[in-house]
PDB file of C-alpha atoms in Angstrom:
ATOM      1  CA  MET A 198       7.224 -26.746  -5.405  1.00  0.00           C
ATOM      2  CA  THR A 199       6.485 -23.875  -3.003  1.00  0.00           C
ATOM      3  CA  GLU A 200       3.552 -25.836  -1.568  1.00  0.00           C
ATOM      4  CA  LYS A 201       5.809 -28.828  -0.841  1.00  0.00           C
ATOM      5  CA  ILE A 202       8.375 -26.610   0.865  1.00  0.00           C
ATOM      6  CA  ASP A 203       5.667 -24.934   2.948  1.00  0.00           C
ATOM      7  CA  SER A 204       4.231 -28.289   4.033  1.00  0.00           C
ATOM      8  CA  LYS A 205       7.689 -29.520   5.050  1.00  0.00           C
ATOM      9  CA  ILE A 206       8.310 -26.373   7.079  1.00  0.00           C
ATOM     10  CA  GLU A 207       4.924 -26.790   8.775  1.00  0.00           C
ATOM     11  CA  ALA A 208       5.651 -30.444   9.621  1.00  0.00           C
ATOM     12  CA  ALA A 209       9.089 -29.643  11.034  1.00  0.00           C
ATOM     13  CA  THR A 210       7.604 -26.749  13.019  1.00  0.00           C
ATOM     14  CA  LYS A 211       4.998 -29.046  14.569  1.00  0.00           C
ATOM     15  CA  MET A 212       7.693 -31.551  15.504  1.00  0.00           C
ATOM     16  CA  ILE A 213       9.851 -28.925  17.236  1.00  0.00           C
ATOM     17  CA  GLU A 214       6.788 -27.426  18.901  1.00  0.00           C
ATOM     18  CA  LEU A 215       5.823 -30.837  20.278  1.00  0.00           C
ATOM     19  CA  ARG A 216       9.246 -31.335  21.817  1.00  0.00           C
ATOM     20  CA  LEU A 217       9.244 -27.892  23.420  1.00  0.00           C
ATOM     21  CA  VAL A 218       5.739 -28.352  24.857  1.00  0.00           C
ATOM     22  CA  GLN A 219       6.739 -31.672  26.403  1.00  0.00           C
ATOM     23  CA  THR A 220       9.903 -30.171  27.807  1.00  0.00           C
ATOM     24  CA  LYS A 221       7.832 -27.492  29.545  1.00  0.00           C
ATOM     25  CA  ILE A 222       5.346 -30.093  30.836  1.00  0.00           C
ATOM     26  CA  ASN A 223       8.272 -32.133  32.154  1.00  0.00           C
ATOM     27  CA  GLU A 224       9.598 -29.161  34.098  1.00  0.00           C
ATOM     28  CA  SER A 225       6.196 -28.789  35.752  1.00  0.00           C
ATOM     29  CA  TYR A 226       6.155 -32.510  36.470  1.00  0.00           C
ATOM     30  CA  LYS A 227       9.555 -32.370  38.176  1.00  0.00           C
ATOM     31  CA  LYS A 228       8.237 -29.603  40.414  1.00  0.00           C
ATOM     32  CA  GLY A 229       5.450 -31.911  41.605  1.00  0.00           C
ATOM     33  CA  MET A 230       2.673 -29.769  40.146  1.00  0.00           C
ATOM     34  CA  PHE A 231       0.487 -32.652  38.937  1.00  0.00           C
ATOM     35  CA  LYS A 232      -1.785 -34.940  40.947  1.00  0.00           C
ATOM     36  CA  VAL A 233      -2.164 -37.272  37.970  1.00  0.00           C
ATOM     37  CA  PRO A 234       0.514 -39.271  36.112  1.00  0.00           C
ATOM     38  CA  VAL A 235       1.647 -37.816  32.795  1.00  0.00           C
ATOM     39  CA  HIS A 236       3.305 -40.042  30.188  1.00  0.00           C
ATOM     40  CA  LEU A 237       5.571 -37.977  27.977  1.00  0.00           C
ATOM     41  CA  ALA A 238       6.341 -38.926  24.377  1.00  0.00           C
ATOM     42  CA  MET A 239       9.680 -37.295  23.678  1.00  0.00           C
ATOM     43  CA  GLY A 240      11.044 -39.142  20.666  1.00  0.00           C
ATOM     44  CA  HIS A 241       7.534 -39.924  19.348  1.00  0.00           C
ATOM     45  CA  GLU A 242       7.008 -36.574  17.648  1.00  0.00           C
ATOM     46  CA  SER A 243       7.498 -37.705  14.035  1.00  0.00           C
ATOM     47  CA  ILE A 244       4.859 -40.429  14.082  1.00  0.00           C
ATOM     48  CA  ALA A 245       2.335 -38.099  15.738  1.00  0.00           C
ATOM     49  CA  VAL A 246       2.867 -35.399  13.116  1.00  0.00           C
ATOM     50  CA  ALA A 247       2.617 -38.035  10.359  1.00  0.00           C
ATOM     51  CA  VAL A 248      -0.694 -39.342  11.716  1.00  0.00           C
ATOM     52  CA  ASP A 249      -2.035 -35.815  12.051  1.00  0.00           C
ATOM     53  CA  SER A 250      -1.000 -35.133   8.453  1.00  0.00           C
ATOM     54  CA  ALA A 251      -2.551 -38.359   7.116  1.00  0.00           C
ATOM     55  CA  MET A 252      -5.915 -38.094   8.864  1.00  0.00           C
ATOM     56  CA  GLN A 253      -8.894 -36.749   6.949  1.00  0.00           C
ATOM     57  CA  LYS A 254     -12.037 -35.150   8.362  1.00  0.00           C
ATOM     58  CA  LYS A 255     -14.023 -38.427   8.449  1.00  0.00           C
ATOM     59  CA  ASP A 256     -11.226 -40.379  10.174  1.00  0.00           C
ATOM     60  CA  LYS A 257     -11.164 -41.341  13.852  1.00  0.00           C
ATOM     61  CA  LEU A 258      -8.208 -41.588  16.239  1.00  0.00           C
ATOM     62  CA  ILE A 259      -8.138 -43.876  19.271  1.00  0.00           C
ATOM     63  CA  LEU A 260      -5.306 -43.556  21.765  1.00  0.00           C
ATOM     64  CA  SER A 261      -3.604 -45.220  24.717  1.00  0.00           C
ATOM     65  CA  HIS A 262      -2.223 -43.862  27.999  1.00  0.00           C
ATOM     66  CA  ARG A 263       0.686 -42.174  26.176  1.00  0.00           C
ATOM     67  CA  ASN A 264      -1.268 -39.615  24.187  1.00  0.00           C
ATOM     68  CA  ILE A 265       0.197 -36.171  24.885  1.00  0.00           C
ATOM     69  CA  HIS A 266       1.699 -35.802  21.392  1.00  0.00           C
ATOM     70  CA  TYR A 267      -1.532 -36.601  19.541  1.00  0.00           C
ATOM     71  CA  ASN A 268      -3.740 -34.568  21.853  1.00  0.00           C
ATOM     72  CA  TYR A 269      -1.524 -31.526  21.577  1.00  0.00           C
ATOM     73  CA  LEU A 270      -1.506 -31.610  17.774  1.00  0.00           C
ATOM     74  CA  LYS A 271      -5.301 -31.794  17.684  1.00  0.00           C
ATOM     75  CA  ASN A 272      -5.632 -28.927  20.147  1.00  0.00           C
ATOM     76  CA  ARG A 273      -2.470 -26.830  19.639  1.00  0.00           C
ATOM     77  CA  SER A 274      -2.893 -25.143  23.007  1.00  0.00           C
ATOM     78  CA  TYR A 275      -0.221 -25.561  25.668  1.00  0.00           C
ATOM     79  CA  LYS A 276      -2.346 -23.663  28.186  1.00  0.00           C
ATOM     80  CA  SER A 277      -5.387 -25.943  27.880  1.00  0.00           C
ATOM     81  CA  LEU A 278      -3.189 -29.062  28.034  1.00  0.00           C
ATOM     82  CA  LEU A 279      -1.347 -27.862  31.140  1.00  0.00           C
ATOM     83  CA  SER A 280      -4.619 -26.815  32.771  1.00  0.00           C
ATOM     84  CA  GLU A 281      -6.101 -30.256  32.113  1.00  0.00           C
ATOM     85  CA  TYR A 282      -3.140 -31.940  33.777  1.00  0.00           C
ATOM     86  CA  LEU A 283      -3.621 -29.559  36.687  1.00  0.00           C
ATOM     87  CA  LEU A 284      -7.311 -30.606  36.748  1.00  0.00           C
ATOM     88  CA  LYS A 285      -8.520 -27.063  36.211  1.00  0.00           C
ATOM     89  CA  GLU A 286     -11.898 -26.174  34.727  1.00  0.00           C
ATOM     90  CA  ASN A 287     -10.269 -24.351  31.791  1.00  0.00           C
ATOM     91  CA  GLY A 288      -8.421 -27.528  30.814  1.00  0.00           C
ATOM     92  CA  ALA A 289      -8.797 -29.308  27.466  1.00  0.00           C
ATOM     93  CA  SER A 290     -11.571 -31.450  28.961  1.00  0.00           C
ATOM     94  CA  GLY A 291     -12.654 -29.262  31.855  1.00  0.00           C
ATOM     95  CA  GLY A 292     -10.111 -30.857  34.175  1.00  0.00           C
ATOM     96  CA  CYS A 293     -12.166 -34.066  34.252  1.00  0.00           C
ATOM     97  CA  GLN A 294      -9.953 -36.496  32.330  1.00  0.00           C
ATOM     98  CA  GLY A 295      -6.408 -35.635  33.306  1.00  0.00           C
ATOM     99  CA  SER A 296      -3.735 -37.293  31.176  1.00  0.00           C
ATOM    100  CA  MET A 297      -4.202 -41.006  30.517  1.00  0.00           C
ATOM    101  CA  ASN A 298      -7.836 -40.814  29.342  1.00  0.00           C
ATOM    102  CA  LEU A 299      -7.775 -37.454  27.576  1.00  0.00           C
ATOM    103  CA  ASN A 300      -9.716 -37.346  24.323  1.00  0.00           C
ATOM    104  CA  ASN A 301     -10.830 -34.676  21.880  1.00  0.00           C
ATOM    105  CA  PRO A 302     -13.967 -35.802  19.979  1.00  0.00           C
ATOM    106  CA  GLU A 303     -14.418 -32.494  18.146  1.00  0.00           C
ATOM    107  CA  ASN A 304     -11.047 -33.032  16.465  1.00  0.00           C
ATOM    108  CA  GLY A 305     -11.266 -36.760  15.821  1.00  0.00           C
ATOM    109  CA  ILE A 306      -9.858 -38.277  19.034  1.00  0.00           C
ATOM    110  CA  ILE A 307     -12.992 -40.135  20.084  1.00  0.00           C
ATOM    111  CA  TYR A 308     -11.570 -42.469  22.735  1.00  0.00           C
ATOM    112  CA  THR A 309      -8.488 -42.815  24.916  1.00  0.00           C
ATOM    113  CA  SER A 310      -7.836 -45.614  27.397  1.00  0.00           C
ATOM    114  CA  SER A 311      -5.289 -46.229  30.137  1.00  0.00           C
ATOM    115  CA  ILE A 312      -6.105 -49.970  30.107  1.00  0.00           C
ATOM    116  CA  LEU A 313      -3.517 -52.077  28.278  1.00  0.00           C
ATOM    117  CA  GLY A 314      -4.919 -53.243  24.925  1.00  0.00           C
ATOM    118  CA  ASN A 315      -8.418 -51.971  25.665  1.00  0.00           C
ATOM    119  CA  ASN A 316      -8.419 -49.352  22.925  1.00  0.00           C
ATOM    120  CA  LEU A 317      -7.763 -52.002  20.248  1.00  0.00           C
ATOM    121  CA  CYS A 318     -11.149 -53.587  20.921  1.00  0.00           C
ATOM    122  CA  VAL A 319     -12.873 -50.205  20.850  1.00  0.00           C
ATOM    123  CA  ALA A 320     -11.137 -49.323  17.574  1.00  0.00           C
ATOM    124  CA  THR A 321     -12.392 -52.576  16.083  1.00  0.00           C
ATOM    125  CA  GLY A 322     -15.982 -51.612  16.847  1.00  0.00           C
ATOM    126  CA  VAL A 323     -15.500 -48.088  15.527  1.00  0.00           C
ATOM    127  CA  ALA A 324     -13.930 -49.349  12.292  1.00  0.00           C
ATOM    128  CA  LEU A 325     -16.744 -51.873  11.820  1.00  0.00           C
ATOM    129  CA  ALA A 326     -19.334 -49.119  12.220  1.00  0.00           C
ATOM    130  CA  GLU A 327     -17.457 -46.973   9.702  1.00  0.00           C
ATOM    131  CA  SER A 328     -17.353 -49.830   7.187  1.00  0.00           C
ATOM    132  CA  LEU A 329     -21.158 -49.879   7.103  1.00  0.00           C
ATOM    133  CA  LYS A 330     -21.380 -46.273   5.924  1.00  0.00           C
ATOM    134  CA  ASP A 331     -21.454 -45.076   2.322  1.00  0.00           C
ATOM    135  CA  ASP A 332     -18.905 -42.331   2.950  1.00  0.00           C
ATOM    136  CA  ILE A 333     -16.430 -44.018   5.269  1.00  0.00           C
ATOM    137  CA  GLY A 334     -13.339 -42.890   7.121  1.00  0.00           C
ATOM    138  CA  VAL A 335     -10.302 -44.739   8.413  1.00  0.00           C
ATOM    139  CA  THR A 336      -9.894 -45.630  12.081  1.00  0.00           C
ATOM    140  CA  PHE A 337      -6.399 -44.961  13.430  1.00  0.00           C
ATOM    141  CA  VAL A 338      -5.483 -46.692  16.692  1.00  0.00           C
ATOM    142  CA  VAL A 339      -2.211 -46.281  18.599  1.00  0.00           C
ATOM    143  CA  THR A 340      -0.821 -49.093  20.720  1.00  0.00           C
ATOM    144  CA  GLY A 341       2.597 -50.194  21.977  1.00  0.00           C
ATOM    145  CA  ASP A 342       4.994 -53.120  22.065  1.00  0.00           C
ATOM    146  CA  GLY A 343       3.592 -54.102  25.465  1.00  0.00           C
ATOM    147  CA  ALA A 344      -0.092 -53.979  24.523  1.00  0.00           C
ATOM    148  CA  MET A 345       0.508 -56.013  21.358  1.00  0.00           C
ATOM    149  CA  GLU A 346       1.383 -58.939  23.644  1.00  0.00           C
ATOM    150  CA  GLU A 347      -2.282 -58.996  24.686  1.00  0.00           C
ATOM    151  CA  GLY A 348      -4.657 -61.366  22.906  1.00  0.00           C
ATOM    152  CA  ALA A 349      -6.775 -58.378  21.910  1.00  0.00           C
ATOM    153  CA  PHE A 350      -4.145 -57.348  19.361  1.00  0.00           C
ATOM    154  CA  TYR A 351      -4.373 -60.436  17.152  1.00  0.00           C
ATOM    155  CA  GLU A 352      -8.091 -60.907  17.708  1.00  0.00           C
ATOM    156  CA  SER A 353      -8.786 -57.311  16.697  1.00  0.00           C
ATOM    157  CA  LEU A 354      -6.595 -57.673  13.624  1.00  0.00           C
ATOM    158  CA  VAL A 355      -8.416 -60.832  12.502  1.00  0.00           C
ATOM    159  CA  PHE A 356     -11.836 -59.256  13.145  1.00  0.00           C
ATOM    160  CA  LEU A 357     -10.962 -56.105  11.193  1.00  0.00           C
ATOM    161  CA  LYS A 358      -9.695 -58.111   8.225  1.00  0.00           C
ATOM    162  CA  SER A 359     -12.652 -60.506   8.283  1.00  0.00           C
ATOM    163  CA  ASN A 360     -15.144 -57.642   8.267  1.00  0.00           C
ATOM    164  CA  ASN A 361     -13.456 -55.474   5.629  1.00  0.00           C
ATOM    165  CA  SER A 362     -12.935 -52.644   8.100  1.00  0.00           C
ATOM    166  CA  PRO A 363     -10.362 -49.976   7.125  1.00  0.00           C
ATOM    167  CA  ALA A 364      -7.966 -49.220   9.966  1.00  0.00           C
ATOM    168  CA  VAL A 365      -4.367 -48.244  10.619  1.00  0.00           C
ATOM    169  CA  ILE A 366      -2.863 -49.903  13.692  1.00  0.00           C
ATOM    170  CA  ILE A 367       0.191 -47.978  14.884  1.00  0.00           C
ATOM    171  CA  ILE A 368       2.586 -49.815  17.187  1.00  0.00           C
ATOM    172  CA  GLU A 369       4.852 -47.368  18.998  1.00  0.00           C
ATOM    173  CA  ASN A 370       7.722 -49.699  19.855  1.00  0.00           C
ATOM    174  CA  ASN A 371      10.113 -48.142  22.348  1.00  0.00           C
ATOM    175  CA  GLU A 372      11.204 -51.595  23.616  1.00  0.00           C
ATOM    176  CA  TRP A 373      10.107 -50.841  27.174  1.00  0.00           C
ATOM    177  CA  SER A 374       7.275 -52.129  29.328  1.00  0.00           C
ATOM    178  CA  LEU A 375       7.390 -50.263  32.638  1.00  0.00           C
ATOM    179  CA  ALA A 376      10.866 -51.248  33.885  1.00  0.00           C
ATOM    180  CA  THR A 377      11.747 -54.127  31.548  1.00  0.00           C
ATOM    181  CA  LYS A 378      13.174 -54.257  28.049  1.00  0.00           C
ATOM    182  CA  ILE A 379      11.629 -56.567  25.446  1.00  0.00           C
ATOM    183  CA  GLU A 380      14.512 -59.069  25.572  1.00  0.00           C
ATOM    184  CA  GLU A 381      14.024 -59.385  29.342  1.00  0.00           C
ATOM    185  CA  ARG A 382      10.391 -60.465  29.117  1.00  0.00           C
ATOM    186  CA  ARG A 383       9.712 -62.199  25.797  1.00  0.00           C
ATOM    187  CA  HIS A 384      11.013 -63.349  22.436  1.00  0.00           C
ATOM    188  CA  GLU A 385      10.771 -61.175  19.322  1.00  0.00           C
ATOM    189  CA  ILE A 386       7.333 -60.744  17.786  1.00  0.00           C
ATOM    190  CA  LYS A 387       7.633 -60.271  14.027  1.00  0.00           C
ATOM    191  CA  THR A 388       4.740 -58.046  13.047  1.00  0.00           C
ATOM    192  CA  HIS A 389       5.521 -58.509   9.368  1.00  0.00           C
ATOM    193  CA  ASN A 390       4.785 -62.216   9.713  1.00  0.00           C
ATOM    194  CA  ILE A 391       1.595 -61.489  11.642  1.00  0.00           C
ATOM    195  CA  ALA A 392       0.455 -59.272   8.766  1.00  0.00           C
ATOM    196  CA  ILE A 393       1.219 -62.042   6.280  1.00  0.00           C
ATOM    197  CA  SER A 394      -0.752 -64.535   8.377  1.00  0.00           C
ATOM    198  CA  VAL A 395      -3.956 -62.520   7.922  1.00  0.00           C
ATOM    199  CA  ASN A 396      -3.123 -61.347   4.386  1.00  0.00           C
ATOM    200  CA  THR A 397      -2.844 -57.663   5.150  1.00  0.00           C
ATOM    201  CA  GLU A 398      -0.298 -54.849   4.751  1.00  0.00           C
ATOM    202  CA  HIS A 399       2.621 -53.918   7.009  1.00  0.00           C
ATOM    203  CA  PHE A 400       4.970 -50.945   7.315  1.00  0.00           C
ATOM    204  CA  TYR A 401       8.084 -50.769   9.478  1.00  0.00           C
ATOM    205  CA  LEU A 402       9.422 -47.293  10.279  1.00  0.00           C
ATOM    206  CA  SER A 403      12.596 -46.243  12.046  1.00  0.00           C
ATOM    207  CA  GLY A 404      15.079 -43.389  12.004  1.00  0.00           C
ATOM    208  CA  ASN A 405      12.582 -40.686  13.027  1.00  0.00           C
ATOM    209  CA  ASN A 406      12.585 -39.058   9.566  1.00  0.00           C
ATOM    210  CA  ILE A 407       9.409 -37.007   9.683  1.00  0.00           C
ATOM    211  CA  PHE A 408       9.055 -36.707   5.904  1.00  0.00           C
ATOM    212  CA  ASP A 409       9.434 -40.461   5.341  1.00  0.00           C
ATOM    213  CA  TYR A 410       6.877 -41.023   8.083  1.00  0.00           C
ATOM    214  CA  ILE A 411       4.364 -38.642   6.493  1.00  0.00           C
ATOM    215  CA  THR A 412       4.692 -40.435   3.145  1.00  0.00           C
ATOM    216  CA  ALA A 413       4.310 -43.857   4.770  1.00  0.00           C
ATOM    217  CA  LEU A 414       1.241 -42.924   6.830  1.00  0.00           C
ATOM    218  CA  ALA A 415      -0.475 -41.392   3.803  1.00  0.00           C
ATOM    219  CA  LYS A 416       0.132 -44.628   1.899  1.00  0.00           C
ATOM    220  CA  ALA A 417      -1.052 -46.755   4.842  1.00  0.00           C
ATOM    221  CA  ARG A 418      -4.299 -44.802   5.017  1.00  0.00           C
ATOM    222  CA  SER A 419      -4.803 -45.083   1.269  1.00  0.00           C
ATOM    223  CA  LEU A 420      -4.302 -48.871   1.344  1.00  0.00           C
ATOM    224  CA  ALA A 421      -6.628 -49.294   4.323  1.00  0.00           C
ATOM    225  CA  LEU A 422      -9.397 -47.399   2.563  1.00  0.00           C
ATOM    226  CA  GLU A 423      -8.866 -48.826  -0.914  1.00  0.00           C
ATOM    227  CA  LYS A 424      -8.619 -52.478   0.155  1.00  0.00           C
ATOM    228  CA  ARG A 425     -10.892 -52.208   3.214  1.00  0.00           C
ATOM    229  CA  ILE A 426      -8.236 -53.779   5.438  1.00  0.00           C
ATOM    230  CA  PRO A 427      -6.331 -53.103   8.667  1.00  0.00           C
ATOM    231  CA  VAL A 428      -2.774 -51.913   7.999  1.00  0.00           C
ATOM    232  CA  ILE A 429      -0.060 -52.429  10.615  1.00  0.00           C
ATOM    233  CA  VAL A 430       2.503 -49.647  11.051  1.00  0.00           C
ATOM    234  CA  GLU A 431       5.257 -50.541  13.530  1.00  0.00           C
ATOM    235  CA  VAL A 432       7.476 -47.630  14.528  1.00  0.00           C
ATOM    236  CA  LYS A 433      10.816 -48.286  16.201  1.00  0.00           C
ATOM    237  CA  LEU A 434      11.566 -45.312  18.422  1.00  0.00           C
ATOM    238  CA  THR A 435      13.270 -44.186  21.585  1.00  0.00           C
ATOM    239  CA  THR A 436      11.317 -42.561  24.379  1.00  0.00           C
ATOM    240  CA  LEU A 437      13.780 -39.961  25.627  1.00  0.00           C
ATOM    241  CA  GLY A 438      14.077 -39.514  29.345  1.00  0.00           C
ATOM    242  CA  HIS A 439      13.177 -43.100  30.211  1.00  0.00           C
ATOM    243  CA  TRP A 440      14.576 -44.308  33.504  1.00  0.00           C
ATOM    244  CA  ILE A 441      16.596 -47.459  34.038  1.00  0.00           C
ATOM    245  CA  MET A 442      16.290 -49.658  37.094  1.00  0.00           C
ATOM    246  CA  THR A 443      19.298 -49.837  39.400  1.00  0.00           C
ATOM    247  CA  ASN A 444      21.496 -52.876  38.638  1.00  0.00           C
ATOM    248  CA  ASP A 445      25.178 -53.832  38.513  1.00  0.00           C
ATOM    249  CA  ASP A 446      25.689 -51.955  35.253  1.00  0.00           C
ATOM    250  CA  ASN A 447      23.696 -48.976  36.450  1.00  0.00           C
ATOM    251  CA  PRO A 448      24.276 -48.664  40.204  1.00  0.00           C
ATOM    252  CA  LYS A 449      22.652 -45.249  40.557  1.00  0.00           C
TER     253      LYS A 449
END
């Protein structure tokens, strides 16, 4: 019982820590300190902590342009993250990668891409390579509701399933693509039905309950490894601090 309490305290601590770090980064951003764009993930803390909790040593993590929450958890150093965004030599990657392509191979983040949908294809190759090993890990890949509109999403899903490659595909759905909401640009895409179409597993998470998320991600990883399949995890969340374009309802 004590171990469960301790793990819950640790998870909640990481979540609060993530929010505070991003708040500090945002203050630096507002002061114009960065020469590179930085995509914050306020409101995405629970899923990042859940992924970090679920991942085992052999697992790989592949990220998109919005990666601050995952990179921080794998590094746990505000100073090195800030220095990287400032393009300093003491940054997390020597000031060479900035924000949107920041990875951390030593801690499992082997690839990060700012290109929409690009990381899905890379994750497919990584998961295929893993499936050929005797002692395999699970490939986690994070994408969004915009990138899943790309053909690479379905093609990667079919390829992973066809080749018995264990993967967890996380869709961070904040309903925004740059300046447009989902209902402004397309009809609803039902990921549950997509999962059914390729005979794989699907989880839908909402409410930002960190403990429910941790349980779900652990189960998703277990299913991916046991059945040698890709598992879709769609997370409905709100990216705090998003801006809204000026219109009649929002004049300023």
